[in-house]
Every structure is written in structure tokens, then in C-alpha cells.
CSV table of C-alpha atoms in Angstrom, one decimal:
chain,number,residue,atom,x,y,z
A,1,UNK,CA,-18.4,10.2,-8.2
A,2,UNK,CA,-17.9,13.1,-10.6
A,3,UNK,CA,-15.5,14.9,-7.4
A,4,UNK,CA,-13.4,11.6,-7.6
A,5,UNK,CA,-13.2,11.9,-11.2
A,6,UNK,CA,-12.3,15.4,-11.2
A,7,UNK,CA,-9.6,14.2,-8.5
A,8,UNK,CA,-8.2,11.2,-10.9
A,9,UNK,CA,-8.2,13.2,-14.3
A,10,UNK,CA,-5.8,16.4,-11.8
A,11,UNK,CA,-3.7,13.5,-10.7
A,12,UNK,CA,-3.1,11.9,-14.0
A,13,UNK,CA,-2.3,15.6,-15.4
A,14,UNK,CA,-0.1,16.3,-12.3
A,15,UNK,CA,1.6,12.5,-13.7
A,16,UNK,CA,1.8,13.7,-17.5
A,17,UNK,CA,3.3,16.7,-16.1
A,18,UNK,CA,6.3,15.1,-14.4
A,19,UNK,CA,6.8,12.7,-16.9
A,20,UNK,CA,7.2,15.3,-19.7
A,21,UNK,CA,9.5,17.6,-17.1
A,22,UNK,CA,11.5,14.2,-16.5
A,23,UNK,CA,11.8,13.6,-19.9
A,24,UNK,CA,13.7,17.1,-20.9
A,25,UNK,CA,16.1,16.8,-18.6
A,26,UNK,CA,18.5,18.0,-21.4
A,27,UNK,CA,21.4,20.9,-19.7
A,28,UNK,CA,24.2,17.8,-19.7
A,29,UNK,CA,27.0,18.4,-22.1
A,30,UNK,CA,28.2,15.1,-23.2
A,31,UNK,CA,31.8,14.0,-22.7
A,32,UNK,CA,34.6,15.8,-24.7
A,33,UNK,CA,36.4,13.8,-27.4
A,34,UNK,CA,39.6,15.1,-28.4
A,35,UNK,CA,40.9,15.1,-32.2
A,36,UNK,CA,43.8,17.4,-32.6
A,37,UNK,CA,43.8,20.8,-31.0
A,38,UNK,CA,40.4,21.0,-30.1
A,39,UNK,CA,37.7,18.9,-28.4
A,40,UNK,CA,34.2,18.1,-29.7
A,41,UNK,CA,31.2,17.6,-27.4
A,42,UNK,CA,27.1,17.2,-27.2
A,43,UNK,CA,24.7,19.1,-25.4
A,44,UNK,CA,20.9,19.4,-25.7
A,45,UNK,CA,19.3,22.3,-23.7
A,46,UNK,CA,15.9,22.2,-22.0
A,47,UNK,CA,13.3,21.8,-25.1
A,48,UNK,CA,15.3,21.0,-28.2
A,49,UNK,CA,15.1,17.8,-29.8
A,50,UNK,CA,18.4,17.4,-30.6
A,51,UNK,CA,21.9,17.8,-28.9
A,52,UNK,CA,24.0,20.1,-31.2
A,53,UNK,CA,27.7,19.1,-31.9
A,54,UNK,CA,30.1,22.0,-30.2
A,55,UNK,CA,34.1,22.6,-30.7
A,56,UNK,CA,36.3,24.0,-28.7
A,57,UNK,CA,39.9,25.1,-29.0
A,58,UNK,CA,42.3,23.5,-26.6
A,59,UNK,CA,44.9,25.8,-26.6
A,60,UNK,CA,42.7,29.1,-26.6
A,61,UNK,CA,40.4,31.0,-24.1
A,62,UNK,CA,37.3,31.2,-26.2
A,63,UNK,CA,34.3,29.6,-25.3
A,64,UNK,CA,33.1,25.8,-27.1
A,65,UNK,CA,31.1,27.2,-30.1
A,66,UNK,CA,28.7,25.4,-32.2
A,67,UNK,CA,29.4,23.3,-35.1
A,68,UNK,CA,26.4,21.5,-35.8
A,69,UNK,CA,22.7,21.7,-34.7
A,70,UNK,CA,20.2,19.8,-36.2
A,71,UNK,CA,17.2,21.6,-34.2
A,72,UNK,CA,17.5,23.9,-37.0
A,73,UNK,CA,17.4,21.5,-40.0
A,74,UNK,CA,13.6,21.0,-40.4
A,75,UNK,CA,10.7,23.4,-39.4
A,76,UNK,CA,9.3,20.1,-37.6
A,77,UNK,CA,12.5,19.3,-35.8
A,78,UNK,CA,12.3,15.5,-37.6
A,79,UNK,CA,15.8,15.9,-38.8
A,80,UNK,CA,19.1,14.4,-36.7
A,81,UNK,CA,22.3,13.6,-36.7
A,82,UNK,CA,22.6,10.1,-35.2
A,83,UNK,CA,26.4,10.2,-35.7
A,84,UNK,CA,29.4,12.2,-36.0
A,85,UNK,CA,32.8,11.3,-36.7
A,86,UNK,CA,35.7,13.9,-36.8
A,87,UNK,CA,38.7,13.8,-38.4
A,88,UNK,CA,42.2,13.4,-36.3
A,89,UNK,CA,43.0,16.5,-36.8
A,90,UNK,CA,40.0,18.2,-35.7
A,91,UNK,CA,39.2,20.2,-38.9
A,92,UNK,CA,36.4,17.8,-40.4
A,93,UNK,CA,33.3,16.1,-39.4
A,94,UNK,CA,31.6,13.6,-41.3
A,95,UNK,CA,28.1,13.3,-39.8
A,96,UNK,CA,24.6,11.2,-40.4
A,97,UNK,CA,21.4,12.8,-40.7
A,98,UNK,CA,18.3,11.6,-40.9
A,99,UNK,CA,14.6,12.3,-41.4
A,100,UNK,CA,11.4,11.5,-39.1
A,101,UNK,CA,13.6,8.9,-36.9
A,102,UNK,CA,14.8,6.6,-40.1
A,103,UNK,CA,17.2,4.3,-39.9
A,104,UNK,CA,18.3,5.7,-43.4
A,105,UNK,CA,20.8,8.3,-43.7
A,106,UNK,CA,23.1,10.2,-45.8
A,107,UNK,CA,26.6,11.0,-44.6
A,108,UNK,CA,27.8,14.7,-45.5
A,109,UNK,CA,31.2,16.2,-44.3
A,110,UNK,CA,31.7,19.7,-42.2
A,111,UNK,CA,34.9,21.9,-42.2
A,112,UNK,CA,34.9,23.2,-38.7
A,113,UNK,CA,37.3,25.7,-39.7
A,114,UNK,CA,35.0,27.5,-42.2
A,115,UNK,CA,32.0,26.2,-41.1
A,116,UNK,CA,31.0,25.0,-44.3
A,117,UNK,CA,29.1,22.2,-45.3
A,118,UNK,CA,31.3,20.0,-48.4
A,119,UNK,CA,29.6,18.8,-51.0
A,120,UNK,CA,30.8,15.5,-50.1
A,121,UNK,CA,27.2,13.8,-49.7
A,122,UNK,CA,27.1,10.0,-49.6
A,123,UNK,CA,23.2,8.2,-49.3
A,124,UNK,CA,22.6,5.0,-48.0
A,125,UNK,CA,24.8,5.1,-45.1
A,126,UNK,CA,22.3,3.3,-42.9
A,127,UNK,CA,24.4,2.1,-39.6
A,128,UNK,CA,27.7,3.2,-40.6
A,129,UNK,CA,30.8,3.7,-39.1
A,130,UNK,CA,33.4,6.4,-40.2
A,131,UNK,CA,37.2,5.5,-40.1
A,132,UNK,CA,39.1,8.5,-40.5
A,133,UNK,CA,43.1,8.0,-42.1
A,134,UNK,CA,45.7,9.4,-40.6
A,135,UNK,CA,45.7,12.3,-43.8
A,136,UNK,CA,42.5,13.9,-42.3
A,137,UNK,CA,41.9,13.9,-46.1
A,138,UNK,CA,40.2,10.5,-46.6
A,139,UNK,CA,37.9,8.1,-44.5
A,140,UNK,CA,36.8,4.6,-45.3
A,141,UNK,CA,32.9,4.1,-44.3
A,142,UNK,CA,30.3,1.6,-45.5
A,143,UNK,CA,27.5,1.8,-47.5
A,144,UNK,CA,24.3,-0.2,-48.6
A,145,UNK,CA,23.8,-1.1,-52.7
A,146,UNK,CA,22.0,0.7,-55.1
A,147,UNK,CA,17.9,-0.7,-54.2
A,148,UNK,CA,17.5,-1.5,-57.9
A,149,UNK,CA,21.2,-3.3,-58.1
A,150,UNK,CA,19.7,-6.3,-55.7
A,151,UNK,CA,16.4,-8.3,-54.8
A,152,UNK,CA,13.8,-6.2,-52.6
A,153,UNK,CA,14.6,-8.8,-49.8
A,154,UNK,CA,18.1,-8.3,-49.7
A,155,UNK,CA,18.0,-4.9,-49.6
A,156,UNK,CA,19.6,-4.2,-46.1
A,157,UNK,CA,22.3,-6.3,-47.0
A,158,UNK,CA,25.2,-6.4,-49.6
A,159,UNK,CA,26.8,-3.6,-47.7
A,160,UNK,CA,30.5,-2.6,-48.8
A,161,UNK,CA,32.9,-0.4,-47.4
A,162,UNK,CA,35.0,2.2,-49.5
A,163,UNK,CA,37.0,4.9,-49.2
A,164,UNK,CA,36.8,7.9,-50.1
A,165,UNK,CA,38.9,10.8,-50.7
A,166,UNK,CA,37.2,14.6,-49.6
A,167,UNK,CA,36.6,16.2,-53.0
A,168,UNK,CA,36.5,13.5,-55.0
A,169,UNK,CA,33.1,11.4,-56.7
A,170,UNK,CA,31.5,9.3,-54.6
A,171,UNK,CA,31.6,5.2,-55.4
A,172,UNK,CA,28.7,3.6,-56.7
């Protein structure tokens, strides 16, 4: 009895052990989408939680080169970026992140160019969609209330969209 124990407890292991290997697959960048002069793509290599967010010139010979990776936002690796949305000229990205797998997130905006992070930062952008204008300067997007501006019950709905302009306040 203990010899088919020891035989059931390998075999389970040996189970665990595929499933986990299954499970990081990871090594398949994601299709391109185009926006301008470059394209944008996905890819999460073997072991990272996340698929970072790569660029890559069009027109030049240099390889695709990261633009955002969210392995590196937390020391856990609980941060991601559900979303990203660039602009149709290829220079911005307006991305979700969230925390620990929440639905909640907060919407910031990337200059590919510089690689800078703007300090365009919108919160309770839970499910939203970015729609760039044809500027590249401004993008409409939707966004839940204030929690103190409407019932506790209702607080998933009420959602609104605006627009707003890069640089400018955020709408409350």
C-alpha cells in the first residue's frame, strides 16, 4: 500500500508538472496592429506574468523594442495592463493598469517617442474603451462617478464618457 502511494503522489507531481509547463506556454508574439508608421504588438516570454507592449518602426531596420512591461511594475508581479490603445499616429498609448487582478483601473498615457509616462492619469476607468481623434492629441473614453457622488449600490453604474485633451485637467 505505501509503494502504491508513493506511485500515485510521483504521478500526480509528474501531472502538476505538465500542467504548470502547459500553462507557460508564453514565446507567441501577438498580432501586429498598425497606427501610423509603426506597428505595436504583445509577447510574454516563458515565466513572466505579463505580455509587455513592443513598437516597431515600419519603415526602419531596427528591431521591435519595448514600450511597456508591466512585469516590472510591482515586486509581486500583481500589476497589468489589461488594455492599451494607441494613438493613430503611433506616438501615444493610453493604457489600463491594474492591481492584484481588479477590475478597477486607472488609465495613464505613454509617448512612445520619449518613452515617457504623461501625467495624464485618469482613475475609475473600470471596462473602458479608448477612442483616439483623428488629432492624436485627444481621446474620448469612459469613466465611472465619484463613489461618494452616488448610492453604494449603484456604484458600477452612472458611467459617462468624456473627452479629454493630453495636457489638460481631467473631468470630474
Amino acid at each position: 500500500q505505501a509503494r502504491e502511494q508513493q506511485r500515485s503522489q510521483h504521478q500526480a507531481h509528474r501531472g502538476a508538472e505538465r500542467i504548470a509547463r502547459e500553462l507557460d506556454q508564453g514565446g507567441i508574439p501577438s498580432l501586429p496592429y498598425f497606427r501610423g508608421r509603426v506597428a505595436f504588438h504583445t509577447y510574454r516570454a516563458p515565466g513572466q506574468n505579463h505580455a509587455a507592449l513592443f513598437v516597431r518602426d515600419l519603415e526602419g531596420k531596427e528591431p521591435a523594442r519595448v514600450v511597456l512591461d508591466p512585469n516590472g511594475w510591482s515586486a509581486d508581479g500583481t500589476e497589468g495592463m489589461p488594455d492599451w490603445f494607441p494613438s493613430p499616429d503611433g506616438r501615444y498609448v493610453a493604457y489600463q493598469r491594474d492591481a492584484k487582478g481588479s477590475e478597477d483601473t486607472t488609465l495613464y498615457v505613454h509617448d512612445v517617442q520619449s518613452g515617457q509616462t504623461l501625467p495624464d492619469v485618469i482613475t475609475r476607468t473600470k471596462f473602458t474603451r479608448v477612442v483616439w481623434r483623428p488629432d492624436a492629441r485627444s481621446f474620448y473614453y469612459t469613466r465611472l462617478p465619484d463613489p461618494d457622488d452616488v448610492p453604494k449600490a449603484e456604484r458600477q453604474y452612472h458611467r459617462r464618457v468624456y473627452l479629454h485633451v493630453l495636457g489638460t485637467a481631467v473631468q470630474d
